[in-house]
């Protein structure tokens, strides 16, 4: 007797996963590479004066006052490696510097923009790390001082 | 006996999927690799500043001057220490610091030449090398870089009569 063939030849229901995985990987790589995260980098404007330094013009009406922030190299104070001074006065830390500069800035006569006294950053050693300089610049920006200068030695 | 003719036909069509995958992978790799070799940006840990403004639409002509740290033969530096991108102790070895523009190292003299050429492209009075240049530059220095190097770059910029200087910084991580 002929054996009746049972209905076992069902259509294969397996979904081929390989192309889907391939496409997903491609999309992942594409998005990973093209996505723009929120930019973490920023900048501080530090425009050089046009009429000072190498191309000096004669100053007929000099501004005699300035607020000099000195950074004295001290290796025992990482990561800034600097002792802070305003003029001759020692400042214990950055918060104190901010308070002190804010007080000075409050008392500055701001009526004539051209005659506002400059805040001068004076790194006493070339070894002072950039982070310290940027910290002072940052504090000046935060309290609203825009006229910040860098002290430098005159070179031939 | 009659031999049954074989009716089995082999599928000789190519499976294109793996080939397309590999081609895409290669394209992505080459796009990324070529981008990295010609980048203005070197890997540096920028100094932190609360008042740093986001560099949203930088001037396309801006020259990026990087100050990066690299010990000779890519050895580990005995001094520099960073923790999660934050400076812990800076390197004080002058030979480990390099002024770089587009991946090439420059000394102060060469940098001055480059800045003069750049400056000449946008002088306030055209064809007058003694007039100020409006070409901006960005100093993108590592947080631990000694200020002496920045001073050299600023001096070179001053000599080239470039006055628009930006200092790269990052907002502190919370």
Short mmCIF file of C-alpha atoms in Angstrom, two decimals:
data_model
loop_
_atom_site.label_atom_id
_atom_site.label_comp_id
_atom_site.label_asym_id
_atom_site.label_seq_id
_atom_site.Cartn_x
_atom_site.Cartn_y
_atom_site.Cartn_z
CA UNK A 1 0.00 0.00 0.00
CA UNK A 2 1.27 3.32 -0.96
CA UNK A 3 2.16 5.36 2.03
CA UNK A 4 0.29 8.57 2.20
CA UNK A 5 2.72 11.38 2.44
CA UNK A 6 2.08 13.42 5.49
CA UNK A 7 1.89 17.16 5.13
CA UNK A 8 5.35 17.92 6.41
CA UNK A 9 6.61 20.03 3.52
CA UNK A 10 5.60 23.30 5.02
CA UNK A 11 6.98 26.50 3.70
CA UNK A 12 10.07 27.57 5.57
CA UNK A 13 9.14 30.42 7.90
CA UNK A 14 12.73 31.43 8.85
CA UNK A 15 13.37 35.08 8.29
CA UNK A 16 16.88 35.69 6.95
CA UNK A 17 18.47 37.82 9.66
CA UNK A 18 21.84 38.44 8.03
CA UNK A 19 20.83 41.35 5.74
CA UNK A 20 18.91 42.96 8.56
CA UNK A 21 21.89 42.80 10.90
CA UNK A 22 24.09 44.14 8.14
CA UNK A 23 21.80 47.08 7.56
CA UNK A 24 21.56 47.80 11.28
CA UNK A 25 25.33 47.79 11.61
CA UNK A 26 25.63 50.13 8.65
CA UNK A 27 23.11 52.51 10.17
CA UNK A 28 24.86 52.36 13.54
CA UNK A 29 28.22 53.17 12.00
CA UNK A 30 26.70 55.96 9.94
CA UNK A 31 25.03 57.60 12.94
CA UNK A 32 28.03 57.09 15.20
CA UNK A 33 30.22 58.85 12.70
CA UNK A 34 27.90 61.61 11.61
CA UNK A 35 26.27 62.59 14.88
CA UNK A 36 27.32 65.94 16.29
CA UNK A 37 27.34 65.98 20.02
CA UNK A 38 26.98 69.26 21.81
CA UNK A 39 30.28 70.99 21.34
CA UNK A 40 32.36 70.88 24.49
CA UNK A 41 35.02 73.14 23.14
CA UNK A 42 34.80 76.85 23.52
CA UNK A 43 37.04 79.85 23.27
CA UNK A 44 38.04 83.00 25.06
CA UNK A 45 38.66 86.13 23.02
CA UNK A 46 42.08 87.55 23.68
CA UNK A 47 42.56 90.25 21.10
CA UNK A 48 45.95 91.90 21.09
CA UNK A 49 46.06 95.69 21.19
CA UNK A 50 46.79 97.03 17.71
CA UNK A 51 48.91 99.92 18.96
CA UNK A 52 51.19 98.19 21.43
CA UNK A 53 53.97 95.65 21.39
CA UNK A 54 56.03 95.40 18.24
CA UNK A 55 54.47 98.38 16.50
CA UNK A 56 54.30 100.93 19.20
CA UNK A 57 52.78 104.32 18.67
CA UNK A 58 53.61 107.20 20.95
CA UNK A 59 51.20 107.36 23.86
CA UNK A 60 50.47 111.00 24.56
CA UNK A 61 48.06 110.48 27.40
CA UNK A 62 49.23 107.44 29.30
CA UNK A 63 47.01 105.56 31.71
CA UNK A 64 49.03 105.30 34.87
CA UNK A 65 46.89 102.86 36.80
CA UNK A 66 46.48 99.20 36.29
CA UNK A 67 45.42 96.16 38.23
CA UNK A 68 48.35 93.78 38.06
CA UNK A 69 47.62 90.13 38.79
CA UNK A 70 50.92 88.36 39.26
CA UNK A 71 51.33 84.61 39.12
CA UNK A 72 54.45 83.46 40.90
CA UNK A 73 55.68 79.98 40.05
CA UNK A 74 55.33 77.52 42.92
CA UNK A 75 55.75 73.84 42.17
CA UNK A 76 54.08 72.79 45.40
CA UNK A 77 50.69 74.10 44.23
CA UNK A 78 49.50 71.77 41.47
CA UNK A 79 47.80 71.94 39.05
CA UNK A 80 48.08 75.72 38.73
CA UNK A 81 51.64 75.95 40.10
CA UNK A 82 51.05 79.56 40.98
CA UNK A 83 50.82 81.87 43.93
CA UNK A 84 48.48 84.74 43.23
CA UNK A 85 49.14 88.40 43.94
CA UNK A 86 47.29 91.59 43.19
CA UNK A 87 49.97 94.21 43.22
CA UNK A 88 52.00 93.22 46.29
CA UNK A 89 49.10 91.63 48.15
CA UNK A 90 49.05 87.83 48.30
CA UNK A 91 45.74 86.15 47.51
CA UNK A 92 45.10 82.73 49.09
CA UNK A 93 43.00 81.13 46.34
CA UNK A 94 40.97 81.67 43.16
CA UNK A 95 37.71 82.41 44.95
CA UNK A 96 39.42 85.13 46.96
CA UNK A 97 40.91 86.48 43.73
CA UNK A 98 37.47 86.64 42.16
CA UNK A 99 36.02 88.48 45.15
CA UNK A 100 38.93 90.90 45.28
CA UNK A 101 38.83 91.64 41.55
CA UNK A 102 35.05 92.08 41.64
CA UNK A 103 35.44 94.65 44.43
CA UNK A 104 38.12 96.50 42.48
CA UNK A 105 36.04 96.37 39.28
CA UNK A 106 33.04 97.86 41.12
CA UNK A 107 35.12 100.86 42.07
CA UNK A 108 36.51 101.43 38.58
CA UNK A 109 35.30 104.54 36.78
CA UNK A 110 33.63 103.22 33.64
CA UNK A 111 32.33 106.48 32.21
CA UNK A 112 35.09 106.82 29.62
CA UNK A 113 35.60 103.46 27.93
CA UNK A 114 38.99 104.45 26.58
CA UNK A 115 40.30 105.29 30.02
CA UNK A 116 39.15 102.24 31.92
CA UNK A 117 42.14 100.85 33.75
CA UNK A 118 43.40 97.55 32.36
CA UNK A 119 43.70 94.32 34.30
CA UNK A 120 47.13 92.97 33.58
CA UNK A 121 48.05 89.30 33.89
CA UNK A 122 51.70 88.99 34.77
CA UNK A 123 53.05 85.43 34.75
CA UNK A 124 56.36 85.72 36.58
CA UNK A 125 57.68 82.53 35.02
CA UNK A 126 57.30 80.95 31.55
CA UNK A 127 56.68 77.69 33.40
CA UNK A 128 53.26 78.79 34.68
CA UNK A 129 50.74 76.44 33.01
CA UNK A 130 48.17 77.77 30.57
CA UNK A 131 45.39 76.63 32.91
CA UNK A 132 46.40 79.31 35.45
CA UNK A 133 46.41 82.08 32.84
CA UNK A 134 43.04 80.93 31.48
CA UNK A 135 41.70 80.83 35.04
CA UNK A 136 42.57 84.50 35.60
CA UNK A 137 41.17 85.41 32.16
CA UNK A 138 38.03 83.47 33.02
CA UNK A 139 37.58 85.29 36.33
CA UNK A 140 38.04 88.65 34.57
CA UNK A 141 35.42 87.66 31.97
CA UNK A 142 33.02 86.50 34.66
CA UNK A 143 33.11 89.75 36.59
CA UNK A 144 32.76 91.76 33.37
CA UNK A 145 36.29 93.03 32.79
CA UNK A 146 37.01 93.21 29.07
CA UNK A 147 40.28 95.09 29.11
CA UNK A 148 42.74 92.36 30.01
CA UNK A 149 46.37 92.56 29.03
CA UNK A 150 49.32 90.23 29.30
CA UNK A 151 52.59 91.50 30.69
CA UNK A 152 55.56 90.52 28.56
CA UNK A 153 59.25 91.27 28.45
CA UNK A 154 60.48 93.52 25.69
CA UNK A 155 62.51 91.62 23.12
CA UNK A 156 64.79 92.88 20.42
CA UNK B 1 17.18 1.08 -18.66
CA UNK B 2 16.42 4.62 -19.34
CA UNK B 3 18.67 6.98 -17.51
CA UNK B 4 16.78 9.84 -16.00
CA UNK B 5 18.00 13.17 -17.17
CA UNK B 6 19.21 15.34 -14.41
CA UNK B 7 16.92 18.28 -14.02
CA UNK B 8 18.77 19.88 -11.15
CA UNK B 9 20.03 23.29 -12.12
CA UNK B 10 22.50 25.10 -9.91
CA UNK B 11 21.85 28.64 -8.92
CA UNK B 12 24.81 30.56 -10.28
CA UNK B 13 23.67 34.06 -9.25
CA UNK B 14 26.09 36.06 -7.09
CA UNK B 15 25.20 36.95 -3.56
CA UNK B 16 25.85 40.68 -3.58
CA UNK B 17 25.04 41.45 0.05
CA UNK B 18 28.46 40.69 1.60
CA UNK B 19 30.24 42.52 -1.18
CA UNK B 20 28.12 45.64 -0.70
CA UNK B 21 28.73 45.41 3.05
CA UNK B 22 32.47 45.28 2.59
CA UNK B 23 32.41 48.14 0.11
CA UNK B 24 30.41 50.28 2.55
CA UNK B 25 32.79 49.43 5.37
CA UNK B 26 35.73 50.48 3.23
CA UNK B 27 34.06 53.73 2.22
CA UNK B 28 33.30 54.61 5.85
CA UNK B 29 36.84 53.72 6.92
CA UNK B 30 38.47 55.75 4.17
CA UNK B 31 36.22 58.75 4.79
CA UNK B 32 37.13 58.78 8.46
CA UNK B 33 40.80 58.04 7.97
CA UNK B 34 41.27 60.79 5.38
CA UNK B 35 39.46 63.26 7.62
CA UNK B 36 41.73 62.56 10.58
CA UNK B 37 44.95 62.93 8.62
CA UNK B 38 44.09 66.43 7.50
CA UNK B 39 42.58 67.86 10.60
CA UNK B 40 43.40 71.17 12.22
CA UNK B 41 42.66 69.80 15.62
CA UNK B 42 45.25 67.92 17.62
CA UNK B 43 44.47 65.93 20.70
CA UNK B 44 44.94 68.27 23.64
CA UNK B 45 43.30 68.65 27.03
CA UNK B 46 42.01 72.19 26.89
CA UNK B 47 42.08 74.46 29.92
CA UNK B 48 38.77 74.90 31.70
CA UNK B 49 36.91 78.21 31.76
CA UNK B 50 33.34 78.94 32.85
CA UNK B 51 33.09 81.94 30.55
CA UNK B 52 34.25 80.13 27.40
CA UNK B 53 31.78 80.75 24.60
CA UNK B 54 30.81 77.95 22.27
CA UNK B 55 32.77 78.02 19.04
CA UNK B 56 29.59 77.95 16.93
CA UNK B 57 30.45 79.52 13.62
CA UNK B 58 34.20 79.84 13.40
CA UNK B 59 35.77 81.93 10.68
CA UNK B 60 36.59 79.57 7.82
CA UNK B 61 39.93 81.30 7.32
CA UNK B 62 40.97 81.01 10.96
CA UNK B 63 44.34 79.42 11.53
CA UNK B 64 44.47 76.89 14.34
CA UNK B 65 47.73 76.77 16.28
CA UNK B 66 47.88 73.76 18.59
CA UNK B 67 50.23 73.40 21.52
CA UNK B 68 50.36 69.74 22.31
CA UNK B 69 52.25 67.45 24.61
CA UNK B 70 54.12 64.46 23.26
CA UNK B 71 57.16 62.78 24.74
CA UNK B 72 59.85 61.64 22.28
CA UNK B 73 59.16 58.26 20.67
CA UNK B 74 55.67 58.44 22.18
CA UNK B 75 56.99 57.33 25.56
CA UNK B 76 55.06 57.98 28.73
CA UNK B 77 55.84 61.32 30.30
CA UNK B 78 57.17 61.02 33.86
CA UNK B 79 55.59 64.36 34.87
CA UNK B 80 52.28 65.01 33.10
CA UNK B 81 49.23 63.74 34.93
CA UNK B 82 45.61 64.12 33.84
CA UNK B 83 42.49 62.71 35.39
CA UNK B 84 39.52 62.41 33.07
CA UNK B 85 40.81 65.26 30.93
CA UNK B 86 41.46 67.48 33.94
CA UNK B 87 44.99 68.64 34.63
CA UNK B 88 46.52 67.15 37.78
CA UNK B 89 50.16 68.01 37.24
CA UNK B 90 51.66 69.69 34.17
CA UNK B 91 54.74 68.57 32.29
CA UNK B 92 57.64 70.98 32.66
CA UNK B 93 59.96 69.38 30.11
CA UNK B 94 60.31 71.84 27.20
CA UNK B 95 61.13 69.09 24.67
CA UNK B 96 57.73 67.53 25.24
CA UNK B 97 55.81 70.55 23.97
CA UNK B 98 55.19 71.17 20.31
CA UNK B 99 53.63 74.01 18.33
CA UNK B 100 51.63 72.34 15.57
CA UNK B 101 49.61 73.55 12.62
CA UNK B 102 47.72 70.97 10.57
CA UNK B 103 49.81 68.16 12.00
CA UNK B 104 53.20 69.76 11.26
CA UNK B 105 55.57 70.98 13.97
CA UNK B 106 56.82 74.58 13.89
CA UNK B 107 59.47 76.50 15.80
CA UNK B 108 59.03 80.21 16.50
CA UNK B 109 60.82 81.35 13.34
CA UNK B 110 58.82 79.10 11.03
CA UNK B 111 55.65 80.06 12.87
CA UNK B 112 56.40 83.73 12.30
CA UNK B 113 56.82 83.08 8.57
CA UNK B 114 53.50 81.24 8.42
CA UNK B 115 51.71 83.96 10.39
CA UNK B 116 53.17 86.69 8.16
CA UNK B 117 51.90 84.87 5.07
CA UNK B 118 48.50 84.36 6.70
CA UNK B 119 48.39 87.95 7.88
CA UNK B 120 49.17 89.28 4.40
CA UNK B 121 45.99 87.67 3.10
CA UNK B 122 43.75 90.05 5.02
CA UNK B 123 45.51 93.35 5.80
CA UNK B 124 43.42 96.39 6.64
CA UNK B 125 45.26 98.28 3.92
CA UNK B 126 45.83 95.90 1.05
CA UNK B 127 49.43 95.45 -0.12
CA UNK B 128 50.70 97.23 2.97
CA UNK B 129 52.60 94.69 5.09
CA UNK B 130 52.76 97.21 7.94
CA UNK B 131 49.02 97.44 8.46
CA UNK B 132 47.17 95.22 10.94
CA UNK B 133 45.72 91.99 9.70
CA UNK B 134 42.16 90.94 10.47
CA UNK B 135 42.95 87.26 10.00
CA UNK B 136 42.01 85.43 13.23
CA UNK B 137 44.06 82.71 14.85
CA UNK B 138 43.12 80.32 17.61
CA UNK B 139 45.68 79.14 20.12
CA UNK B 140 44.51 75.72 21.14
CA UNK B 141 46.90 74.91 23.95
CA UNK B 142 46.94 72.05 26.38
CA UNK B 143 46.00 73.06 29.94
CA UNK B 144 49.44 72.01 31.14
CA UNK B 145 51.43 73.82 28.45
CA UNK B 146 53.90 76.31 29.88
CA UNK B 147 52.90 79.92 29.28
CA UNK B 148 56.31 80.57 27.70
CA UNK B 149 55.11 78.79 24.53
CA UNK B 150 51.91 80.82 24.37
CA UNK B 151 53.99 83.93 24.85
CA UNK B 152 56.09 82.92 21.83
CA UNK B 153 52.97 82.42 19.69
CA UNK B 154 51.52 85.75 20.82
CA UNK B 155 54.82 87.45 20.10
CA UNK B 156 54.90 85.93 16.60
CA UNK B 157 51.29 87.03 16.06
CA UNK B 158 52.19 90.53 17.23
CA UNK B 159 55.13 90.65 14.82
CA UNK B 160 52.89 89.48 11.99
CA UNK B 161 50.43 92.22 13.05
CA UNK B 162 47.72 89.68 13.70
CA UNK B 163 45.62 90.87 16.61
CA UNK B 164 42.53 88.67 16.57
CA UNK B 165 43.56 85.88 18.90
CA UNK B 166 41.27 83.32 20.44
CA UNK B 167 42.30 80.93 23.18
CA UNK B 168 40.76 77.47 23.13
CA UNK B 169 39.03 76.47 26.35
CA UNK B 170 36.41 74.06 27.50
CA UNK B 171 33.57 74.42 29.98
CA UNK B 172 34.35 72.61 33.23
CA UNK B 173 32.78 69.18 33.62
CA UNK B 174 30.23 68.98 36.39
#
